Coordinates of C-alpha atoms in Angstrom, one line a residue:
X1 CA 275.1 37.0 41.0
X2 CA 276.8 34.8 38.2
X3 CA 278.0 36.1 35.0
X4 CA 275.0 34.2 33.2
X5 CA 272.6 35.9 35.7
X6 CA 274.2 39.3 35.1
X7 CA 274.0 39.2 31.7
X8 CA 270.6 37.9 31.6
X9 CA 269.7 40.9 33.8
X10 CA 271.7 43.2 31.7
X11 CA 269.8 42.3 28.6
X12 CA 266.3 43.0 30.2
X13 CA 267.5 46.5 31.7
X14 CA 268.3 47.0 27.9
X15 CA 265.4 45.9 26.0
X16 CA 262.7 48.0 27.2
X17 CA 264.4 51.1 26.7
X18 CA 265.1 49.6 22.9
X19 CA 261.7 49.0 22.8
X20 CA 261.0 52.6 23.0
X21 CA 263.5 53.5 20.4
X22 CA 261.9 51.0 18.0
X23 CA 258.4 52.8 19.1
X24 CA 259.3 56.3 18.3
X25 CA 260.1 55.6 14.5
X26 CA 256.7 54.9 14.5
X27 CA 255.3 58.1 15.9
X28 CA 258.1 59.9 13.5
X29 CA 256.6 58.1 10.1
X30 CA 252.9 58.3 10.9
X31 CA 251.8 61.8 9.5
X32 CA 253.3 60.5 6.0
X33 CA 251.0 58.1 5.6
X34 CA 248.0 60.5 6.2
X35 CA 249.4 63.5 4.0
X36 CA 245.9 64.2 2.8
X37 CA 243.9 63.2 5.9
X38 CA 245.8 65.5 8.1
X39 CA 245.7 68.3 5.6
X40 CA 241.7 68.2 5.7
X41 CA 242.2 67.8 9.4
X42 CA 243.9 70.9 10.0
X43 CA 242.8 73.1 6.8
X44 CA 246.5 73.5 5.5
X45 CA 248.2 73.1 2.3
X46 CA 251.4 71.6 1.5
X47 CA 253.4 74.1 2.9
X48 CA 251.7 74.3 6.5
X49 CA 252.0 69.9 6.5
X50 CA 255.7 70.4 5.8
X51 CA 256.1 73.0 8.6
X52 CA 253.9 70.4 10.9
X53 CA 256.4 67.4 9.8
X54 CA 259.5 70.0 10.4
X55 CA 258.4 70.7 14.1
X56 CA 259.1 66.9 14.9
X57 CA 262.5 67.5 14.1
X58 CA 263.0 71.0 15.9
X59 CA 262.0 69.3 19.3
X60 CA 264.1 66.1 18.3
X61 CA 267.4 68.3 17.7
X62 CA 266.7 70.7 20.4
X63 CA 266.8 68.1 22.9
X64 CA 270.3 66.2 21.9
X65 CA 272.3 67.6 24.2
X66 CA 270.0 68.4 26.8
X67 CA 268.7 64.8 27.2
X68 CA 272.3 63.8 27.1
X69 CA 272.6 65.8 30.4
X70 CA 269.9 65.2 32.0
X71 CA 270.5 61.4 31.5
X72 CA 273.6 61.6 33.4
X73 CA 272.0 63.7 36.2
X74 CA 268.8 61.4 36.7
X75 CA 269.7 58.3 35.0
X76 CA 267.4 56.2 32.6
X77 CA 264.5 55.2 34.5
X78 CA 263.0 58.4 35.2
X79 CA 264.0 60.5 32.1
X80 CA 262.7 57.9 29.7
X81 CA 259.8 57.5 31.7
X82 CA 259.2 61.2 31.4
X83 CA 260.0 61.7 28.1
X84 CA 257.5 58.8 27.0
X85 CA 254.4 61.0 28.6
X86 CA 255.8 63.6 26.6
X87 CA 255.5 62.0 23.5
X88 CA 252.1 60.1 24.6
X89 CA 250.4 63.6 25.3
X90 CA 252.1 64.6 22.1
X91 CA 250.6 61.7 20.1
X92 CA 247.3 62.4 21.7
X93 CA 246.9 66.1 20.6
X94 CA 248.2 65.5 17.7
X95 CA 245.0 62.7 17.1
X96 CA 241.9 65.1 18.5
X97 CA 243.2 68.3 17.5
X98 CA 242.0 70.5 15.1
X99 CA 243.9 73.6 15.4
X100 CA 246.9 73.9 13.5
X101 CA 249.3 75.4 16.3
X102 CA 248.3 72.5 18.4
X103 CA 249.7 70.4 15.6
X104 CA 252.7 71.6 15.5
X105 CA 252.8 71.9 19.3
X106 CA 252.2 68.3 19.6
X107 CA 254.5 67.1 16.6
X108 CA 257.4 69.1 18.8
X109 CA 256.6 67.7 21.6
X110 CA 256.5 63.7 20.1
X111 CA 260.0 65.0 18.9
X112 CA 261.4 66.4 21.9
X113 CA 260.2 63.5 24.1
X114 CA 261.7 60.7 21.2
X115 CA 265.2 62.5 21.4
X116 CA 265.8 59.9 24.1
X117 CA 265.5 56.9 22.3
X118 CA 269.0 55.9 21.4
X119 CA 270.2 58.1 24.0
X120 CA 268.4 56.3 26.7
X121 CA 269.7 53.0 24.9
X122 CA 273.3 54.3 25.2
X123 CA 273.0 55.2 28.7
X124 CA 271.5 51.7 29.7
X125 CA 274.4 50.0 27.6
X126 CA 277.4 52.1 29.2
X127 CA 275.6 51.3 32.9
X128 CA 274.9 47.6 32.1
X129 CA 277.4 46.2 29.7
X130 CA 281.3 46.4 30.1
X131 CA 282.9 49.1 28.0
X132 CA 284.4 46.6 25.2
X133 CA 280.9 45.8 24.4
X134 CA 279.3 49.2 23.8
X135 CA 280.2 49.5 20.4
X136 CA 278.6 46.2 19.2
X137 CA 275.5 46.7 21.9
X138 CA 274.9 50.2 20.1
X139 CA 274.9 48.2 16.8
X140 CA 272.1 46.4 17.8
X141 CA 270.4 48.5 19.2
X142 CA 270.3 50.4 15.6
X143 CA 269.5 47.3 14.1
X144 CA 266.6 46.1 16.0
X145 CA 265.6 49.9 16.4
X146 CA 265.2 50.2 12.5
X147 CA 262.5 47.4 12.9
X148 CA 260.1 50.3 14.0
X149 CA 260.6 52.2 11.2
X150 CA 259.8 49.0 8.7
X151 CA 256.7 48.3 11.0
X152 CA 256.1 52.3 10.5
X153 CA 255.3 51.5 6.9
X154 CA 253.0 48.7 5.3
X155 CA 251.6 47.3 8.7
X156 CA 251.1 50.9 10.1
X157 CA 248.9 51.5 6.5
X158 CA 247.4 48.4 7.1
X159 CA 246.0 49.4 10.7
X160 CA 245.3 52.7 9.4
X161 CA 242.9 51.0 6.5
X162 CA 241.6 49.2 9.0
X163 CA 240.8 51.0 12.3
X164 CA 241.3 54.6 11.0
X165 CA 243.3 57.5 11.7
X166 CA 241.7 58.3 15.7
X167 CA 241.7 55.1 16.8
X168 CA 245.4 54.3 15.7
X169 CA 246.7 58.1 16.9
X170 CA 244.8 57.2 20.6
X171 CA 246.4 53.8 20.4
X172 CA 249.8 54.9 19.6
X173 CA 249.6 57.4 22.7
X174 CA 248.5 54.5 24.8
X175 CA 251.3 52.0 23.9
X176 CA 254.3 55.1 24.1
X177 CA 253.1 55.8 27.7
X178 CA 252.8 52.3 28.7
X179 CA 256.4 51.7 27.4
X180 CA 257.6 54.4 29.4
X181 CA 255.9 53.0 32.3
X182 CA 257.6 49.7 32.2
X183 CA 260.7 50.9 31.7
X184 CA 260.6 52.9 35.2
X185 CA 259.2 50.1 36.8
X186 CA 262.0 47.8 35.3
X187 CA 265.2 49.6 35.7
X188 CA 267.7 49.8 37.8
X189 CA 270.9 51.1 38.7
X190 CA 273.9 47.9 38.6
X191 CA 275.6 47.6 41.7
X192 CA 279.1 48.3 41.8
X193 CA 278.6 50.9 38.8
X194 CA 281.9 53.0 38.4
X195 CA 280.8 54.8 35.8
X196 CA 283.5 54.8 33.6
X197 CA 282.0 56.5 30.7
X198 CA 282.8 60.2 30.6
X199 CA 280.2 62.3 31.6
X200 CA 278.8 65.1 28.6
X201 CA 280.0 68.5 29.8
X202 CA 278.6 71.5 28.8
X203 CA 281.8 73.4 28.8
X204 CA 282.7 71.2 26.1
X205 CA 279.7 71.9 24.0
X206 CA 280.5 75.3 24.0
X207 CA 284.2 74.6 22.7
X208 CA 283.0 72.8 20.1
X209 CA 281.0 75.2 18.4
X210 CA 283.8 77.3 17.7
X211 CA 285.5 74.8 15.4
X212 CA 285.0 75.5 11.6
X213 CA 285.4 72.4 10.5
X214 CA 283.4 70.2 12.6
X215 CA 280.7 72.7 11.3
X216 CA 281.2 71.8 8.1
X217 CA 281.3 67.9 8.7
X218 CA 277.7 69.0 10.5
X219 CA 276.4 70.8 7.1
X220 CA 277.7 68.2 5.0
X221 CA 275.7 65.5 7.1
X222 CA 272.8 68.0 7.2
X223 CA 272.6 68.5 3.5
X224 CA 273.0 64.5 2.7
X225 CA 270.3 63.8 5.0
X226 CA 267.4 64.7 2.6
X227 CA 266.9 60.8 1.4
X228 CA 266.4 59.7 4.9
X229 CA 264.6 62.6 6.5
X230 CA 263.0 63.8 3.7
X231 CA 261.9 61.5 1.3
X232 CA 261.2 57.9 3.7
X233 CA 259.9 59.7 6.6
X234 CA 257.4 61.8 5.2
X235 CA 257.3 62.5 1.4
X236 CA 258.4 59.1 -0.1
X237 CA 254.7 57.4 0.4
X238 CA 252.5 60.2 -1.3
X239 CA 255.1 60.8 -4.2
X240 CA 254.8 56.7 -4.7
X241 CA 251.2 56.8 -5.1
X242 CA 251.2 59.9 -7.4
X243 CA 254.6 59.1 -9.9
X244 CA 254.2 55.4 -9.8
X245 CA 249.9 54.4 -9.3
X246 CA 250.8 52.4 -6.0
X247 CA 248.2 51.9 -3.5
X248 CA 248.8 53.6 -0.2
X249 CA 250.0 50.4 1.2
X250 CA 252.2 49.0 -1.1
X251 CA 254.0 52.3 -1.4
X252 CA 254.6 52.2 2.4
X253 CA 256.2 48.9 2.0
X254 CA 258.4 50.3 -0.9
X255 CA 259.2 53.4 1.2
X256 CA 259.9 51.5 4.5
X257 CA 263.0 49.3 2.6
X258 CA 265.1 52.5 2.6
X259 CA 265.2 51.3 6.5
X260 CA 265.6 48.0 5.9
X261 CA 268.4 48.9 3.7
X262 CA 269.7 50.5 6.5
X263 CA 269.8 47.3 8.7
X264 CA 272.1 46.2 6.2
X265 CA 273.9 49.0 5.4
X266 CA 275.6 49.9 9.0
X267 CA 278.0 47.1 9.2
X268 CA 278.6 47.3 5.3
X269 CA 279.8 51.1 5.6
X270 CA 281.7 50.0 8.7
X271 CA 283.6 48.0 5.9
X272 CA 283.9 50.3 3.3
X273 CA 285.0 52.7 5.5
X274 CA 287.5 50.3 6.9
X275 CA 288.6 49.4 3.4
X276 CA 288.7 52.9 1.3
X277 CA 288.5 55.5 3.9
X278 CA 286.2 57.6 5.8
X279 CA 286.0 60.2 3.5
X280 CA 286.2 58.2 -0.1
X281 CA 283.2 56.2 1.3
X282 CA 280.9 59.1 2.1
X283 CA 281.6 60.7 -1.1
X284 CA 280.6 57.7 -3.0
X285 CA 277.4 57.5 -1.0
X286 CA 276.3 61.4 -1.5
X287 CA 276.8 60.7 -5.4
X288 CA 275.2 57.1 -5.3
X289 CA 272.1 58.7 -3.7
X290 CA 272.2 61.8 -6.4
X291 CA 272.0 59.3 -9.0
X292 CA 269.4 57.2 -7.8
X293 CA 267.4 59.9 -6.8
X294 CA 267.4 61.5 -10.6
X295 CA 266.2 58.2 -11.7
X296 CA 263.4 57.8 -9.1
X297 CA 262.5 61.6 -10.4
X298 CA 262.7 60.7 -13.8
X299 CA 260.5 57.8 -13.3
X300 CA 263.5 55.8 -15.4
X301 CA 262.3 52.4 -13.8
X302 CA 258.7 51.4 -12.9
X303 CA 258.4 47.9 -11.9
X304 CA 258.0 46.9 -8.3
X305 CA 261.4 45.1 -8.2
X306 CA 263.5 47.9 -10.1
X307 CA 262.1 50.3 -7.4
X308 CA 262.6 47.7 -4.5
X309 CA 266.3 47.5 -5.8
X310 CA 266.5 51.3 -5.9
X311 CA 265.2 52.0 -2.3
X312 CA 266.8 49.7 -0.8
X313 CA 270.1 50.9 -2.2
X314 CA 269.0 54.5 -0.9
X315 CA 268.8 52.6 2.8
X316 CA 272.1 51.4 2.3
X317 CA 273.6 54.8 1.1
X318 CA 272.3 56.6 4.3
X319 CA 274.3 54.3 6.6
X320 CA 276.8 56.8 5.4
X321 CA 275.6 58.7 9.2
X322 CA 277.7 56.2 10.7
X323 CA 280.8 56.9 8.8
X324 CA 280.3 60.5 10.1
X325 CA 280.2 60.3 13.5
X326 CA 283.3 58.2 12.8
X327 CA 284.8 61.1 11.1
X328 CA 283.7 63.9 13.5
X329 CA 284.9 61.4 16.2
X330 CA 288.3 61.3 15.3
X331 CA 288.9 65.0 14.9
X332 CA 288.4 65.5 18.6
X333 CA 290.3 64.3 21.7
X334 CA 288.7 61.5 23.8
X335 CA 287.1 64.2 26.2
X336 CA 285.2 65.4 23.2
X337 CA 283.9 62.6 21.6
X338 CA 280.5 62.2 23.3
X339 CA 279.5 65.8 22.7
X340 CA 280.9 65.9 19.2
X341 CA 278.6 62.7 18.3
X342 CA 275.7 64.4 20.1
X343 CA 275.7 67.8 18.1
X344 CA 276.7 66.1 14.4
X345 CA 273.1 63.9 15.3
X346 CA 271.1 67.6 16.5
X347 CA 272.5 68.9 13.0
X348 CA 271.2 66.3 11.2
X349 CA 268.1 65.9 12.5
X350 CA 267.8 70.0 11.7
X351 CA 268.0 68.6 8.2
X352 CA 265.3 67.1 7.9
X353 CA 263.3 70.2 9.1
X354 CA 264.7 72.0 6.5
X355 CA 264.1 69.4 3.8
X356 CA 260.6 69.3 5.2
X357 CA 259.8 72.9 5.5
X358 CA 261.0 73.7 1.7
X359 CA 259.7 70.4 0.3
X360 CA 256.4 72.0 1.2
X361 CA 256.8 75.3 0.5
X362 CA 257.5 74.3 -3.2
X363 CA 254.5 71.7 -3.1
X364 CA 252.2 74.4 -2.2
X365 CA 252.9 76.6 -5.7
X366 CA 251.4 73.1 -7.5
X367 CA 248.3 71.1 -7.9
X368 CA 245.0 71.3 -5.7
X369 CA 245.6 70.3 -2.3
X370 CA 241.6 68.5 -1.9
X371 CA 242.4 66.3 -4.9
X372 CA 246.2 65.3 -4.8
X373 CA 249.3 66.5 -6.2
X374 CA 250.6 66.2 -9.6
X375 CA 254.1 64.0 -10.5
X376 CA 255.3 67.4 -11.7
X377 CA 254.9 69.1 -8.2
X378 CA 256.5 66.3 -6.4
X379 CA 259.3 66.1 -8.6
X380 CA 260.5 69.6 -8.4
X381 CA 260.2 69.6 -4.7
X382 CA 261.7 66.7 -4.2
X383 CA 264.7 67.3 -6.5
X384 CA 266.2 69.0 -3.7
X385 CA 267.3 65.9 -2.2
X386 CA 269.9 65.2 -5.2
X387 CA 271.1 68.5 -5.5
X388 CA 271.7 68.6 -1.3
X389 CA 273.3 65.3 -1.8
X390 CA 276.0 66.7 -4.5
X391 CA 276.5 69.5 -2.1
X392 CA 277.1 67.7 1.2
X393 CA 279.6 65.3 -0.7
X394 CA 281.4 68.6 -1.6
X395 CA 281.5 69.8 1.9
X396 CA 283.3 66.2 3.1
X397 CA 285.8 66.9 0.2
X398 CA 286.5 70.3 1.2
X399 CA 286.8 68.9 4.9
X400 CA 289.2 66.1 3.8
X401 CA 291.2 68.5 2.0
X402 CA 291.6 70.3 5.2
X403 CA 292.3 67.7 7.5
X404 CA 295.0 66.6 5.2
X405 CA 296.6 69.9 6.3
X406 CA 296.1 69.9 9.6
X407 CA 297.5 66.4 10.2
X408 CA 300.7 67.5 8.1
X409 CA 300.8 70.5 10.3
X410 CA 300.8 68.2 13.0
X411 CA 298.0 69.9 14.7
X412 CA 294.9 68.5 16.5
X413 CA 291.4 70.1 16.0
X414 CA 290.0 70.2 19.6
X415 CA 292.1 68.8 22.4
X416 CA 291.5 69.1 26.3

């Protein structure tokens, strides 16, 4: 096989898991566009809706490490197929059911199935591309995958307005299942695959849990993730509709600018980290997120242009996660690098469940759920986002002091 044919085949293998990764963002953002409809469908208040949103993240976070192990054992072809069917079944149940507990189960299923998204892409890239291309291809994958998150804003909102929640929900369930089937029939294991990438070992994961400094980095990541997983994923659209009187489609477009900002923010954060240092860059992102959310909650700016700039900036700053993973990996020897990233991503996604649960409980104390919530209710509930961003910034600053002391003592945090 010529190099050109090999590269073409590698890109084909990469494209199908990438489509799954992009599409799972739509399933993730879907409930935020139908908050009132789902509250009526399941006869729940805001606290119940927050719990439904949180269960997606329980499933996603809980399956991070098991999914990585399954991919190593069975390969991307089988695992992506099974997980896609799991997503499809969850989306179908979520659409047709009116039982609150079935709703919790179905969102958990969607989250658990979505866990294979970026991990499946990572597995295929490691199988089909040279090791020197890994970082570049994962960067491309994140940027292209976020297009799915952008589509989960205004375009999906228009679909819902035209076709209704039931038909769209069934369509989403079918499409994600078909994508899994396409992965099953197209993915192949490359010839002469030496499996040069280190396999994830459970013993490494246990050792990682004993490191307080890694836990501190993980908690900082959890605290700072509210802007993305709390606001952009679910509560941003209803807040913009209530506080700024936007229609659902326009509010969905504005919220999706956070994901557009993340597309640009990944490379920008990598440059900032190299120029100013990872710790300082993360701290500046945390403070920046807190300041912008104070503006958003105080309704300091009301024009579409000003809000577009603010929300795009939120997306850029949310790309601090690139630096969090770099910080975590730099603290451990190479044998722990993979499991460290998986662990940090796991705790990061648990942050989504925390924010949705707390925001929903605070919201339930205000307003009339049947007609919508007041701006004050949203402002009080969403105020935990800037508060937690500052707390996360404090955690990172403490980690920096600890790591500086550790390096002076010539100690390494985790070694083989």
